[in-house]
Amino acid sequence: MKKIFSITALVTVFALTLSSCGGGNENKSETATTPVEDVMVPPVEEAISNTLSLSAHDQMKFDKTELKALAGKPITLTFAHIGTMDRNAMGHNFILLKQGTNIDDFVKKALTAKDNDYIPKSESDKIIAHTKLLAGGESDTIEFTVPEKGTYDFICSFPGHAATMRGKLIVQ
Ligand SMILES: [Cu+2]
């Protein structure tokens, strides 16, 4: 009888110890909630995809005026003309310009480059990447890399379009 009693006592003490430990753990997990959520927020590198899409309708507008990408990694950009008008009336292209390029000067020179999709050959050193000139219903996918972080202008160089068809590519 004496032996059984002492075992019962031991089991009781053990159970009490377990439950108090359990309580302690619950408290720990509650206080740990906030830092765990902070860790779950993906870092900037994972939140930015280098696969970009852009479109324009028969109005002279890009659907986005700001794109984001990561420096030093290949960027795949698909530009779609989702309107119906033809290339001569409402052609669109996407031209990504190097920093420091004067858009107005570039566009003036583009006016004389109709035979080259309005991409002036004399300004090729100011161009990082460009699509072809698209008619309604067409799209073009290009791949390029921007080595340096920074903000870069993109435009459509069809005559008159750059006034409203322009945006920024933010490279991080
Ligand atoms: Cu355009």
Coordinates of C-alpha atoms and ligand atoms in Angstrom, one line a residue:
M1 CA 0.0 0.0 0.0
K2 CA 2.8 2.4 0.9
K3 CA 4.6 1.8 -2.4
I4 CA 1.4 2.4 -4.5
F5 CA 0.8 5.6 -2.6
S6 CA 4.2 6.9 -3.3
I7 CA 3.9 6.1 -7.0
T8 CA 0.5 7.9 -7.2
A9 CA 2.1 10.9 -5.5
L10 CA 5.0 10.9 -8.0
V11 CA 2.5 10.7 -10.9
T12 CA 0.5 13.6 -9.5
V13 CA 3.6 15.7 -9.2
F14 CA 4.7 14.8 -12.7
A15 CA 1.3 15.7 -14.1
L16 CA 1.4 19.0 -12.3
T17 CA 4.8 19.8 -13.7
L18 CA 3.7 18.9 -17.2
S19 CA 0.6 21.2 -17.0
S20 CA 2.7 24.1 -15.7
C21 CA 5.2 23.6 -18.5
G22 CA 2.3 23.5 -21.0
G23 CA 1.1 26.8 -19.7
G24 CA 4.5 28.3 -20.0
N25 CA 4.8 27.2 -23.6
E26 CA 1.4 28.7 -24.5
N27 CA 2.6 32.0 -23.1
K28 CA 5.8 31.8 -25.1
S29 CA 3.9 31.1 -28.4
E30 CA 1.6 34.1 -27.9
T31 CA 4.5 36.5 -27.3
A32 CA 6.3 35.0 -30.3
T33 CA 3.4 35.7 -32.7
T34 CA 4.5 39.2 -33.8
P35 CA 8.1 38.4 -34.8
V36 CA 7.0 35.3 -36.7
E37 CA 4.6 37.5 -38.8
D38 CA 7.5 39.9 -39.5
V39 CA 9.6 37.1 -40.8
M40 CA 6.8 35.9 -43.0
V41 CA 6.7 39.2 -45.0
P42 CA 8.8 38.3 -48.1
P43 CA 11.9 40.4 -48.7
V44 CA 11.8 43.0 -51.6
E45 CA 13.7 40.6 -53.9
E46 CA 11.0 38.0 -53.7
A47 CA 8.1 40.5 -54.1
I48 CA 9.3 41.7 -57.5
S49 CA 9.0 39.6 -60.6
N50 CA 11.2 40.3 -63.6
T51 CA 8.3 39.0 -65.8
L52 CA 6.5 42.2 -66.8
S53 CA 3.4 42.8 -68.9
L54 CA 2.2 46.0 -70.4
S55 CA -0.6 46.9 -72.9
A56 CA -2.1 49.8 -74.8
H57 CA -5.4 50.3 -76.4
D58 CA -6.5 52.5 -79.3
Q59 CA -6.3 55.4 -76.8
M60 CA -2.7 56.8 -76.4
K61 CA -2.1 55.3 -73.0
F62 CA -0.1 52.5 -71.4
D63 CA -2.2 50.5 -68.9
K64 CA 0.6 51.0 -66.4
T65 CA 2.8 54.0 -65.8
E66 CA 5.1 52.3 -63.3
L67 CA 6.9 49.0 -63.6
K68 CA 9.3 47.4 -61.1
A69 CA 12.1 45.0 -61.7
L70 CA 15.3 43.8 -60.2
A71 CA 18.7 44.9 -61.4
G72 CA 21.2 42.5 -62.9
K73 CA 18.7 39.8 -63.7
P74 CA 17.0 39.1 -67.1
I75 CA 13.7 41.0 -67.5
T76 CA 11.0 39.5 -69.8
L77 CA 8.5 42.1 -70.9
T78 CA 5.5 41.4 -73.0
F79 CA 3.9 44.4 -74.6
A80 CA 0.5 43.9 -76.2
H81 CA -1.5 46.3 -78.4
I82 CA -5.0 45.4 -77.4
G83 CA -6.8 47.8 -79.7
T84 CA -7.9 47.2 -83.2
M85 CA -6.4 50.1 -85.2
D86 CA -3.6 49.6 -87.7
R87 CA 0.0 50.4 -87.3
N88 CA 0.0 53.5 -89.4
A89 CA -2.9 55.1 -87.6
M90 CA -2.3 53.9 -84.0
G91 CA 0.9 52.0 -83.9
H92 CA 2.5 51.5 -80.4
N93 CA 6.0 50.5 -79.3
F94 CA 7.8 50.3 -76.0
I95 CA 11.2 52.0 -75.8
L96 CA 13.2 51.9 -72.5
L97 CA 15.6 54.8 -72.4
K98 CA 18.9 55.2 -70.6
Q99 CA 19.0 57.7 -67.7
G100 CA 19.6 61.3 -68.8
T101 CA 17.9 60.9 -72.2
N102 CA 15.9 64.0 -73.2
I103 CA 12.6 62.5 -74.2
D104 CA 11.5 65.5 -76.3
D105 CA 14.7 65.4 -78.3
F106 CA 14.5 61.7 -78.7
V107 CA 10.9 61.9 -79.9
K108 CA 11.7 64.6 -82.4
K109 CA 14.4 62.4 -84.0
A110 CA 11.9 59.4 -83.9
L111 CA 9.6 61.4 -86.2
T112 CA 12.1 60.9 -89.0
A113 CA 12.4 57.1 -88.4
K114 CA 9.1 55.8 -89.8
D115 CA 10.9 53.2 -91.8
N116 CA 12.5 51.8 -88.6
D117 CA 9.4 51.6 -86.4
Y118 CA 10.0 55.2 -85.2
I119 CA 13.2 54.0 -83.5
P120 CA 15.9 56.5 -84.6
K121 CA 19.1 54.8 -85.4
S122 CA 21.1 57.9 -84.5
E123 CA 19.8 57.5 -80.9
S124 CA 20.5 53.8 -80.5
D125 CA 23.1 54.6 -77.7
K126 CA 20.2 56.0 -75.6
I127 CA 18.0 52.8 -75.9
I128 CA 18.2 50.0 -73.3
A129 CA 15.6 47.9 -75.0
H130 CA 12.6 48.2 -77.4
T131 CA 9.8 46.3 -79.0
K132 CA 8.8 46.5 -82.6
L133 CA 5.9 48.8 -83.6
L134 CA 2.7 47.0 -83.1
A135 CA -0.7 47.1 -84.7
G136 CA -3.9 46.4 -82.9
G137 CA -4.0 42.7 -81.9
E138 CA -0.3 42.2 -81.9
S139 CA 2.2 41.7 -79.1
D140 CA 5.9 41.5 -78.7
T141 CA 8.0 39.9 -76.0
I142 CA 11.5 41.2 -75.3
E143 CA 14.2 40.2 -72.9
F144 CA 16.8 42.5 -71.5
T145 CA 18.8 43.2 -68.4
V146 CA 19.3 46.5 -66.5
P147 CA 22.6 46.3 -64.6
E148 CA 22.2 49.4 -62.5
K149 CA 19.5 50.2 -60.0
G150 CA 17.6 53.4 -60.7
T151 CA 14.5 54.9 -62.4
Y152 CA 14.2 54.7 -66.2
D153 CA 11.8 56.3 -68.6
F154 CA 9.8 54.2 -71.1
I155 CA 7.8 55.7 -74.0
C156 CA 6.0 55.0 -77.2
S157 CA 7.7 56.8 -80.0
F158 CA 4.9 56.8 -82.5
P159 CA 4.4 60.5 -83.6
G160 CA 2.5 62.4 -80.8
H161 CA 2.2 59.4 -78.5
A162 CA 5.0 60.1 -76.0
A163 CA 3.1 63.1 -74.6
T164 CA 0.8 60.6 -72.9
M165 CA 2.5 57.3 -73.5
R166 CA 5.3 57.3 -71.0
G167 CA 6.1 55.7 -67.7
K168 CA 8.8 54.7 -65.3
L169 CA 10.6 51.4 -64.8
I170 CA 12.0 51.3 -61.3
V171 CA 14.9 49.0 -61.0
Q172 CA 15.8 47.9 -57.5
Ligands
CU1 CU 1.7 54.6 -79.1

